[in-house]
Short mmCIF file of N, CA and C and ligand atoms in Angstrom, two decimals:
data_model
loop_
_atom_site.label_atom_id
_atom_site.label_comp_id
_atom_site.label_asym_id
_atom_site.label_seq_id
_atom_site.Cartn_x
_atom_site.Cartn_y
_atom_site.Cartn_z
N UNK O 1 -174.43 53.02 10.95
CA UNK O 1 -173.70 53.22 10.16
C UNK O 1 -172.14 52.37 9.53
N UNK O 2 -172.16 52.22 8.59
CA UNK O 2 -170.95 51.36 8.45
C UNK O 2 -169.88 51.89 8.67
N UNK O 3 -168.91 51.35 9.21
CA UNK O 3 -167.28 51.88 9.68
C UNK O 3 -166.91 52.02 8.57
N UNK O 4 -166.50 51.32 7.13
CA UNK O 4 -165.95 51.56 6.16
C UNK O 4 -166.52 51.28 4.88
N UNK O 5 -167.14 52.23 4.56
CA UNK O 5 -167.65 52.13 3.02
C UNK O 5 -167.07 51.42 2.00
N UNK O 6 -167.37 50.71 1.20
CA UNK O 6 -166.73 50.20 0.37
C UNK O 6 -166.91 50.78 -1.16
N UNK O 7 -165.90 50.85 -1.69
CA UNK O 7 -165.82 51.97 -2.92
C UNK O 7 -166.44 53.15 -3.18
N UNK O 8 -165.76 53.82 -2.16
CA UNK O 8 -166.14 55.44 -1.75
C UNK O 8 -165.49 56.08 -3.40
N UNK O 9 -165.52 57.22 -3.51
CA UNK O 9 -165.70 58.06 -4.99
C UNK O 9 -164.34 58.10 -4.98
N UNK O 10 -163.56 58.15 -3.88
CA UNK O 10 -162.09 58.55 -3.97
C UNK O 10 -161.10 57.59 -4.25
N UNK O 11 -161.83 56.39 -3.70
CA UNK O 11 -160.98 54.84 -4.23
C UNK O 11 -161.57 54.65 -5.53
N UNK O 12 -162.43 55.21 -5.94
CA UNK O 12 -162.74 54.80 -7.50
C UNK O 12 -162.09 55.43 -8.17
N UNK O 13 -161.95 56.85 -8.18
CA UNK O 13 -161.16 57.67 -8.90
C UNK O 13 -159.43 57.17 -8.85
N UNK O 14 -158.92 56.77 -7.50
CA UNK O 14 -157.53 56.12 -7.66
C UNK O 14 -157.43 55.57 -8.58
N UNK O 15 -158.18 54.05 -8.01
CA UNK O 15 -158.05 53.05 -8.91
C UNK O 15 -158.06 53.41 -10.55
N UNK O 16 -159.12 53.92 -10.98
CA UNK O 16 -158.45 54.22 -12.33
C UNK O 16 -157.48 54.96 -12.86
N UNK O 17 -157.39 55.73 -11.95
CA UNK O 17 -155.85 56.28 -12.10
C UNK O 17 -154.70 55.58 -12.02
N UNK O 18 -154.63 54.50 -11.46
CA UNK O 18 -153.77 53.74 -11.28
C UNK O 18 -153.64 52.48 -12.47
N UNK O 19 -154.77 52.38 -12.85
CA UNK O 19 -155.34 51.32 -14.06
C UNK O 19 -155.01 52.19 -15.49
N UNK O 20 -154.99 53.37 -15.36
CA UNK O 20 -154.55 54.15 -16.73
C UNK O 20 -153.23 54.29 -16.75
N UNK O 21 -152.69 54.25 -15.56
CA UNK O 21 -151.11 54.20 -15.70
C UNK O 21 -150.63 52.60 -16.08
N UNK O 22 -151.35 51.87 -15.94
CA UNK O 22 -150.85 50.41 -16.50
C UNK O 22 -150.68 49.43 -15.34
N UNK O 23 -150.65 49.96 -13.94
CA UNK O 23 -150.81 49.16 -12.63
C UNK O 23 -151.77 48.09 -12.63
N UNK O 24 -151.29 47.01 -12.56
CA UNK O 24 -152.46 45.90 -12.08
C UNK O 24 -152.43 45.49 -10.99
N UNK O 25 -154.11 45.68 -9.83
CA UNK O 25 -153.59 45.08 -8.74
C UNK O 25 -155.23 44.66 -8.30
N UNK O 26 -155.17 43.96 -7.10
CA UNK O 26 -156.64 43.41 -6.66
C UNK O 26 -157.10 44.53 -5.54
N UNK O 27 -158.47 44.49 -5.83
CA UNK O 27 -159.17 45.42 -4.57
C UNK O 27 -159.62 44.39 -3.73
N UNK O 28 -159.52 44.89 -2.55
CA UNK O 28 -160.47 44.33 -1.36
C UNK O 28 -160.28 42.82 -1.17
N UNK O 29 -158.72 42.42 -1.74
CA UNK O 29 -158.16 41.23 -1.21
C UNK O 29 -157.85 40.99 0.29
N UNK O 30 -158.15 39.94 0.87
CA UNK O 30 -157.78 39.57 2.01
C UNK O 30 -156.57 39.20 1.69
N UNK O 31 -155.89 39.34 3.20
CA UNK O 31 -154.43 38.97 3.54
C UNK O 31 -154.42 38.65 4.59
N UNK O 32 -154.31 37.36 4.83
CA UNK O 32 -154.02 36.55 6.24
C UNK O 32 -152.74 36.09 6.30
N UNK O 33 -152.52 37.10 7.75
CA UNK O 33 -151.65 37.16 8.70
C UNK O 33 -151.63 36.13 9.80
N UNK O 34 -150.30 35.95 10.63
CA UNK O 34 -150.75 35.02 11.36
C UNK O 34 -151.66 35.42 12.77
N UNK O 35 -151.73 36.83 12.83
CA UNK O 35 -152.39 37.58 13.84
C UNK O 35 -153.87 37.70 13.45
N UNK O 36 -153.79 37.82 12.14
CA UNK O 36 -155.30 38.23 11.99
C UNK O 36 -155.40 38.66 10.30
N UNK O 37 -156.61 38.87 10.12
CA UNK O 37 -156.63 38.66 8.54
C UNK O 37 -157.48 40.37 8.05
N UNK O 38 -156.23 40.77 7.23
CA UNK O 38 -156.90 41.99 6.55
C UNK O 38 -157.51 42.43 5.57
N UNK O 39 -157.92 43.70 4.86
CA UNK O 39 -158.77 43.47 3.75
C UNK O 39 -158.28 44.92 3.35
N UNK O 40 -157.09 45.18 2.73
CA UNK O 40 -156.77 46.51 2.07
C UNK O 40 -157.79 46.78 1.06
N UNK O 41 -157.62 48.05 0.69
CA UNK O 41 -158.52 48.61 -0.45
C UNK O 41 -157.93 48.30 -1.92
N UNK O 42 -156.67 48.22 -1.70
CA UNK O 42 -155.93 48.33 -2.96
C UNK O 42 -154.70 47.20 -2.88
N UNK O 43 -154.59 46.42 -3.25
CA UNK O 43 -153.17 45.49 -3.15
C UNK O 43 -152.49 44.84 -4.20
N UNK O 44 -151.18 45.35 -4.24
CA UNK O 44 -150.37 44.95 -5.40
C UNK O 44 -149.47 43.58 -4.89
N UNK O 45 -149.71 42.48 -5.22
CA UNK O 45 -149.60 41.24 -4.41
C UNK O 45 -148.08 40.72 -4.92
N UNK O 46 -147.67 41.28 -5.92
CA UNK O 46 -146.64 41.05 -6.46
C UNK O 46 -145.41 41.74 -5.88
N UNK O 47 -145.70 42.95 -5.36
CA UNK O 47 -144.97 43.95 -5.09
C UNK O 47 -145.25 43.90 -3.58
N UNK O 48 -145.96 43.42 -2.91
CA UNK O 48 -146.29 43.40 -1.69
C UNK O 48 -146.64 44.57 -1.13
N UNK O 49 -147.23 45.32 -1.68
CA UNK O 49 -147.90 46.72 -1.57
C UNK O 49 -149.41 46.87 -1.05
N UNK O 50 -149.99 47.24 0.00
CA UNK O 50 -150.97 47.11 0.35
C UNK O 50 -151.45 48.86 0.98
N UNK O 51 -152.48 48.98 0.10
CA UNK O 51 -153.06 50.76 0.08
C UNK O 51 -154.29 50.85 0.98
N UNK O 52 -154.62 51.31 2.05
CA UNK O 52 -155.89 51.95 2.49
C UNK O 52 -155.83 53.21 2.28
N UNK O 53 -157.23 53.31 1.89
CA UNK O 53 -158.14 54.77 1.42
C UNK O 53 -158.75 54.64 2.96
N UNK O 54 -158.45 55.87 3.96
CA UNK O 54 -159.02 56.14 5.09
C UNK O 54 -160.03 57.30 5.15
N UNK O 55 -161.22 57.12 5.48
CA UNK O 55 -161.97 58.28 6.00
C UNK O 55 -161.46 58.81 7.02
N UNK O 56 -161.54 60.31 6.32
CA UNK O 56 -161.34 61.78 7.51
C UNK O 56 -161.76 61.21 8.74
N UNK O 57 -162.97 60.94 8.65
CA UNK O 57 -163.90 60.85 10.18
C UNK O 57 -163.76 59.50 10.76
N UNK O 58 -163.89 58.44 10.22
CA UNK O 58 -163.56 57.62 11.03
C UNK O 58 -162.27 56.95 11.51
N UNK O 59 -161.27 57.43 10.75
CA UNK O 59 -159.83 57.08 11.07
C UNK O 59 -159.14 58.13 11.61
N UNK O 60 -160.12 59.17 12.16
CA UNK O 60 -159.14 60.50 12.91
C UNK O 60 -158.10 61.05 12.35
N UNK O 61 -158.73 61.56 11.09
CA UNK O 61 -157.68 62.72 10.32
C UNK O 61 -157.46 63.57 11.10
N UNK O 62 -155.89 64.16 10.78
CA UNK O 62 -155.76 65.41 12.08
C UNK O 62 -156.65 66.71 11.59
N UNK O 63 -156.77 66.51 10.43
CA UNK O 63 -157.81 67.86 9.90
C UNK O 63 -159.09 67.68 9.92
N UNK O 64 -159.62 66.73 9.74
CA UNK O 64 -161.15 66.44 9.55
C UNK O 64 -161.46 65.14 10.43
N UNK O 65 -161.09 64.67 11.46
CA UNK O 65 -161.28 63.85 12.28
C UNK O 65 -162.46 64.33 13.17
N UNK O 66 -163.14 63.14 13.66
CA UNK O 66 -164.63 63.37 14.04
C UNK O 66 -164.35 63.96 15.20
N UNK O 67 -165.40 65.26 15.05
CA UNK O 67 -166.04 66.11 16.17
C UNK O 67 -167.30 66.31 16.24
N UNK O 68 -167.93 65.01 16.74
CA UNK O 68 -169.55 65.03 16.87
C UNK O 68 -169.67 65.75 18.01
N UNK O 69 -171.48 66.12 17.50
CA UNK O 69 -172.07 67.28 18.81
C UNK O 69 -172.69 66.17 19.64
N UNK O 70 -172.97 64.74 19.25
CA UNK O 70 -173.66 64.19 20.37
C UNK O 70 -173.13 62.51 20.49
N UNK O 71 -173.35 62.06 21.57
CA UNK O 71 -173.02 60.92 21.85
C UNK O 71 -171.36 60.89 21.73
N UNK O 72 -170.74 62.41 22.33
CA UNK O 72 -169.34 62.21 21.92
C UNK O 72 -168.67 61.30 22.72
N UNK O 73 -168.82 61.00 24.05
CA UNK O 73 -168.01 59.88 24.15
C UNK O 73 -167.78 58.63 23.41
N UNK O 74 -169.10 58.34 22.90
CA UNK O 74 -169.05 56.90 22.25
C UNK O 74 -167.97 57.19 20.90
N UNK O 75 -168.48 58.28 20.09
CA UNK O 75 -167.84 58.36 18.99
C UNK O 75 -166.36 58.40 19.18
N UNK O 76 -165.64 59.33 20.23
CA UNK O 76 -164.47 59.57 20.22
C UNK O 76 -163.78 58.05 20.68
N UNK O 77 -164.56 57.22 21.56
CA UNK O 77 -164.21 55.86 21.89
C UNK O 77 -163.73 55.08 20.69
N UNK O 78 -164.73 55.25 19.86
CA UNK O 78 -164.95 54.33 18.36
C UNK O 78 -163.88 54.70 17.38
N UNK O 79 -163.85 56.24 17.67
CA UNK O 79 -162.70 56.64 16.48
C UNK O 79 -161.10 56.17 17.02
N UNK O 80 -161.26 56.53 18.52
CA UNK O 80 -159.89 56.12 18.78
C UNK O 80 -159.85 54.37 18.81
N UNK O 81 -160.52 53.80 18.84
CA UNK O 81 -160.54 52.12 18.72
C UNK O 81 -159.98 51.82 17.08
N UNK O 82 -160.32 52.50 16.27
CA UNK O 82 -160.21 52.25 14.73
C UNK O 82 -158.76 52.82 14.35
N UNK O 83 -158.38 53.90 15.09
CA UNK O 83 -156.65 54.34 15.00
C UNK O 83 -155.96 53.25 15.44
N UNK O 84 -156.19 52.74 16.71
CA UNK O 84 -155.36 52.01 17.36
C UNK O 84 -155.32 50.41 16.41
N UNK O 85 -156.22 49.90 15.84
CA UNK O 85 -156.64 48.93 14.82
C UNK O 85 -155.85 49.46 13.52
N UNK O 86 -155.97 50.26 13.10
CA UNK O 86 -155.33 50.82 12.20
C UNK O 86 -153.83 50.25 12.10
N UNK O 87 -153.21 51.01 13.36
CA UNK O 87 -151.82 51.07 13.76
C UNK O 87 -151.41 49.56 13.58
N UNK O 88 -152.48 48.57 14.51
CA UNK O 88 -151.59 47.21 14.70
C UNK O 88 -151.86 46.64 13.09
N UNK O 89 -152.43 46.77 12.44
CA UNK O 89 -152.74 46.27 11.04
C UNK O 89 -151.31 46.69 10.30
N UNK O 90 -150.79 47.98 10.38
CA UNK O 90 -149.87 48.42 9.67
C UNK O 90 -148.49 47.55 10.21
N UNK O 91 -148.47 47.54 11.37
CA UNK O 91 -147.49 46.51 12.54
C UNK O 91 -147.59 45.32 11.66
N UNK O 92 -148.82 44.39 11.69
CA UNK O 92 -148.72 43.44 11.13
C UNK O 92 -148.42 42.80 10.04
N UNK O 93 -148.89 43.65 9.09
CA UNK O 93 -148.28 43.65 7.72
C UNK O 93 -146.95 43.94 7.33
N UNK O 94 -146.29 44.81 8.20
CA UNK O 94 -144.55 45.37 7.83
C UNK O 94 -144.30 44.36 8.19
N UNK O 95 -144.43 43.46 9.28
CA UNK O 95 -143.50 42.42 9.79
C UNK O 95 -143.49 41.19 9.20
N UNK O 96 -144.93 41.28 8.31
CA UNK O 96 -144.77 40.11 7.25
C UNK O 96 -144.25 40.62 6.04
N UNK O 97 -143.84 41.53 5.88
CA UNK O 97 -143.03 42.08 4.65
C UNK O 97 -143.98 42.90 3.61
N UNK O 98 -144.78 43.37 3.92
CA UNK O 98 -145.56 44.44 3.34
C UNK O 98 -145.27 45.99 3.50
N UNK O 99 -145.26 46.40 2.20
CA UNK O 99 -145.27 47.95 2.32
C UNK O 99 -146.78 48.36 2.42
N UNK O 100 -147.03 49.19 3.60
CA UNK O 100 -148.23 49.81 3.85
C UNK O 100 -148.60 51.25 3.43
N UNK O 101 -149.20 51.82 2.61
CA UNK O 101 -149.81 52.98 2.51
C UNK O 101 -151.03 53.41 2.76
N UNK O 102 -151.25 54.55 3.44
CA UNK O 102 -152.33 55.08 4.00
C UNK O 102 -152.59 56.02 3.45
N UNK O 103 -153.66 56.39 2.67
CA UNK O 103 -154.11 57.50 2.07
C UNK O 103 -155.09 57.97 2.75
N UNK O 104 -155.43 59.56 3.38
CA UNK O 104 -156.59 60.18 3.36
C UNK O 104 -157.44 60.40 2.43
N UNK O 105 -159.04 60.23 3.09
CA UNK O 105 -159.93 60.52 1.60
C UNK O 105 -159.67 61.80 1.09
N UNK O 106 -159.20 62.60 1.80
CA UNK O 106 -158.86 64.28 1.22
C UNK O 106 -157.62 64.37 0.62
N UNK O 107 -156.97 63.55 0.55
CA UNK O 107 -155.38 63.73 -0.19
C UNK O 107 -155.96 63.50 -1.81
N UNK O 108 -155.60 64.40 -2.49
CA UNK O 108 -155.85 64.76 -4.13
C UNK O 108 -155.49 63.32 -4.67
N UNK O 109 -155.85 62.82 -5.82
CA UNK O 109 -155.88 61.42 -6.37
C UNK O 109 -154.49 61.34 -6.73
N UNK O 110 -154.17 62.65 -7.41
CA UNK O 110 -152.63 62.69 -8.34
C UNK O 110 -151.55 62.75 -7.15
N UNK O 111 -152.11 62.97 -5.82
CA UNK O 111 -150.90 63.00 -4.75
C UNK O 111 -150.60 61.36 -4.55
N UNK O 112 -151.85 60.75 -4.22
CA UNK O 112 -151.83 59.62 -3.85
C UNK O 112 -151.08 58.30 -4.68
N UNK O 113 -151.13 58.64 -6.07
CA UNK O 113 -150.91 58.06 -7.13
C UNK O 113 -149.31 58.14 -6.86
N UNK O 114 -148.88 59.36 -6.64
CA UNK O 114 -147.34 59.80 -6.41
C UNK O 114 -146.84 58.74 -5.40
N UNK O 115 -147.53 58.70 -4.37
CA UNK O 115 -146.89 58.08 -3.27
C UNK O 115 -146.94 56.23 -3.37
N UNK O 116 -147.85 56.13 -4.02
CA UNK O 116 -148.25 54.61 -4.93
C UNK O 116 -146.92 53.88 -5.67
N UNK O 117 -146.92 54.87 -6.86
CA UNK O 117 -146.09 54.91 -7.59
C UNK O 117 -144.34 54.82 -6.93
N UNK O 118 -144.18 55.68 -6.11
CA UNK O 118 -142.80 55.34 -5.35
C UNK O 118 -142.63 54.43 -4.76
N UNK O 119 -143.76 53.87 -4.17
CA UNK O 119 -143.65 52.45 -3.31
C UNK O 119 -143.42 51.21 -4.08
N UNK O 120 -143.98 51.52 -5.33
CA UNK O 120 -143.94 50.26 -6.31
C UNK O 120 -142.50 50.13 -6.45
N UNK O 121 -141.83 51.25 -6.97
CA UNK O 121 -140.76 51.15 -7.62
C UNK O 121 -139.85 50.80 -6.71
N UNK O 122 -139.80 51.12 -5.37
CA UNK O 122 -139.16 50.42 -4.14
C UNK O 122 -139.12 49.17 -3.93
N UNK O 123 -140.03 48.51 -4.60
CA UNK O 123 -140.57 47.13 -4.02
C UNK O 123 -140.81 46.44 -5.16
N UNK O 124 -139.44 45.99 -6.07
CA UNK O 124 -139.72 45.44 -7.18
C UNK O 124 -140.09 44.26 -7.16
N UNK O 125 -140.92 43.59 -8.18
CA UNK O 125 -141.81 42.65 -8.54
C UNK O 125 -141.18 41.24 -7.96
N UNK O 126 -141.72 40.48 -7.31
CA UNK O 126 -141.32 39.27 -6.88
C UNK O 126 -141.94 38.73 -7.64
N UNK O 127 -141.15 37.64 -8.61
CA UNK O 127 -141.52 36.43 -9.46
C UNK O 127 -141.41 35.27 -8.96
N UNK O 128 -142.77 34.71 -8.33
CA UNK O 128 -142.74 33.45 -7.34
C UNK O 128 -142.36 32.10 -8.07
ZN1 ZN B 201 -158.83 64.62 6.31
#
Protein backbone atom coordinates (compact mmCIF):
# COMPACT_ATOMS: atom_id res chain seq x y z
CA UNK A 1 0.00 0.00 0.00
CA UNK A 2 1.36 3.41 -0.90
CA UNK A 3 2.42 5.56 1.98
CA UNK A 4 1.15 8.77 0.51
CA UNK A 5 -1.20 8.77 -2.41
CA UNK A 6 -0.63 11.69 -4.70
CA UNK A 7 -3.56 13.84 -5.67
CA UNK A 8 -6.13 12.75 -3.17
CA UNK A 9 -9.59 14.15 -3.67
CA UNK A 10 -9.08 16.54 -0.78
CA UNK A 11 -5.85 17.82 -2.25
CA UNK A 12 -7.46 18.44 -5.63
CA UNK A 13 -10.36 20.33 -4.02
CA UNK A 14 -7.93 22.44 -2.02
CA UNK A 15 -5.79 23.26 -5.03
CA UNK A 16 -8.73 24.32 -7.15
CA UNK A 17 -10.09 26.49 -4.30
CA UNK A 18 -6.70 28.23 -4.01
CA UNK A 19 -6.53 28.62 -7.74
CA UNK A 20 -9.96 30.23 -7.85
CA UNK A 21 -8.74 32.73 -5.29
CA UNK A 22 -5.95 33.67 -7.66
CA UNK A 23 -3.06 32.01 -5.85
CA UNK A 24 -0.32 30.53 -7.91
CA UNK A 25 1.66 27.62 -6.55
CA UNK A 26 3.47 24.47 -7.51
CA UNK A 27 2.45 20.99 -6.59
CA UNK A 28 4.79 18.27 -5.42
CA UNK A 29 7.88 20.38 -5.92
CA UNK A 30 11.00 19.03 -4.31
CA UNK A 31 12.64 21.35 -1.80
CA UNK A 32 16.27 20.47 -1.23
CA UNK A 33 17.48 21.17 2.29
CA UNK A 34 20.91 20.42 3.66
CA UNK A 35 19.52 17.51 5.70
CA UNK A 36 17.03 16.03 3.26
CA UNK A 37 14.80 16.51 0.27
CA UNK A 38 11.12 17.06 0.92
CA UNK A 39 8.14 17.14 -1.38
CA UNK A 40 5.25 19.15 0.04
CA UNK A 41 1.87 18.79 -1.64
CA UNK A 42 1.55 22.50 -2.36
CA UNK A 43 4.44 24.97 -2.48
CA UNK A 44 4.37 28.76 -2.68
CA UNK A 45 8.03 29.37 -3.52
CA UNK A 46 7.88 33.17 -3.42
CA UNK A 47 6.34 33.16 0.04
CA UNK A 48 8.32 30.18 1.28
CA UNK A 49 5.15 28.49 2.39
CA UNK A 50 4.95 24.69 2.18
CA UNK A 51 1.66 22.84 2.60
CA UNK A 52 1.25 19.15 3.38
CA UNK A 53 -2.10 17.43 3.19
CA UNK A 54 -1.75 14.51 5.60
CA UNK A 55 -3.84 11.39 5.44
CA UNK A 56 -5.53 10.81 8.81
CA UNK A 57 -4.59 7.15 8.99
CA UNK A 58 -0.97 7.27 7.93
CA UNK A 59 -0.03 10.40 9.77
CA UNK A 60 -1.73 9.51 13.04
CA UNK A 61 -4.55 12.03 13.18
CA UNK A 62 -5.81 12.27 16.79
CA UNK A 63 -9.37 11.72 15.58
CA UNK A 64 -8.92 9.11 12.88
CA UNK A 65 -5.41 7.75 13.42
CA UNK A 66 -4.79 4.14 12.65
CA UNK A 67 -6.49 1.55 14.81
CA UNK A 68 -5.72 -1.53 12.80
CA UNK A 69 -7.18 -4.87 13.70
CA UNK A 70 -4.35 -7.04 12.37
CA UNK A 71 -0.56 -6.69 12.37
CA UNK A 72 -1.11 -4.15 15.06
CA UNK A 73 2.53 -3.76 16.07
CA UNK A 74 3.71 -3.27 12.53
CA UNK A 75 1.16 -0.59 11.73
CA UNK A 76 1.69 1.16 15.01
CA UNK A 77 5.41 1.27 14.28
CA UNK A 78 4.79 2.45 10.73
CA UNK A 79 2.50 5.29 11.78
CA UNK A 80 4.83 6.32 14.59
CA UNK A 81 7.64 6.39 12.06
CA UNK A 82 5.62 8.69 9.76
CA UNK A 83 4.73 11.03 12.62
CA UNK A 84 8.39 11.24 13.59
CA UNK A 85 9.45 11.92 10.01
CA UNK A 86 6.77 14.63 9.66
CA UNK A 87 8.15 16.35 12.76
CA UNK A 88 11.68 16.19 11.38
CA UNK A 89 10.58 17.60 8.01
CA UNK A 90 8.72 20.44 9.78
CA UNK A 91 11.81 21.23 11.79
CA UNK A 92 14.18 21.19 8.83
CA UNK A 93 11.92 23.38 6.72
CA UNK A 94 11.37 25.85 9.55
CA UNK A 95 15.10 26.13 10.16
CA UNK A 96 15.53 26.86 6.44
CA UNK A 97 13.05 29.73 6.69
CA UNK A 98 9.93 28.01 5.41
CA UNK A 99 6.50 28.31 6.94
CA UNK A 100 5.01 24.82 7.18
CA UNK A 101 1.29 24.13 7.16
CA UNK A 102 -0.03 20.64 7.87
CA UNK A 103 -3.62 20.00 6.97
CA UNK A 104 -5.46 16.83 7.95
CA UNK A 105 -7.44 15.23 5.21
CA UNK A 106 -10.55 15.61 7.42
CA UNK A 107 -10.17 19.42 7.53
CA UNK A 108 -12.85 21.11 5.41
CA UNK A 109 -11.36 22.76 2.33
CA UNK A 110 -12.68 26.18 3.34
CA UNK A 111 -10.83 25.96 6.68
CA UNK A 112 -7.65 24.85 4.95
CA UNK A 113 -7.88 27.82 2.58
CA UNK A 114 -8.22 30.20 5.55
CA UNK A 115 -5.09 28.73 7.18
CA UNK A 116 -3.08 28.99 3.98
CA UNK A 117 -4.29 32.51 3.19
CA UNK A 118 -3.27 33.66 6.68
CA UNK A 119 0.19 32.17 6.26
CA UNK A 120 0.65 33.78 2.86
CA UNK A 121 -0.31 37.21 4.12
CA UNK A 122 2.18 36.82 6.97
CA UNK A 123 4.98 35.89 4.59
CA UNK A 124 5.21 38.64 2.08
CA UNK A 125 6.44 37.71 -1.33
CA UNK A 126 10.18 37.60 -1.81
CA UNK A 127 11.23 39.18 -5.07
CA UNK A 128 14.49 37.59 -6.02
ZN1 LIG B 1 -8.65 12.91 10.84
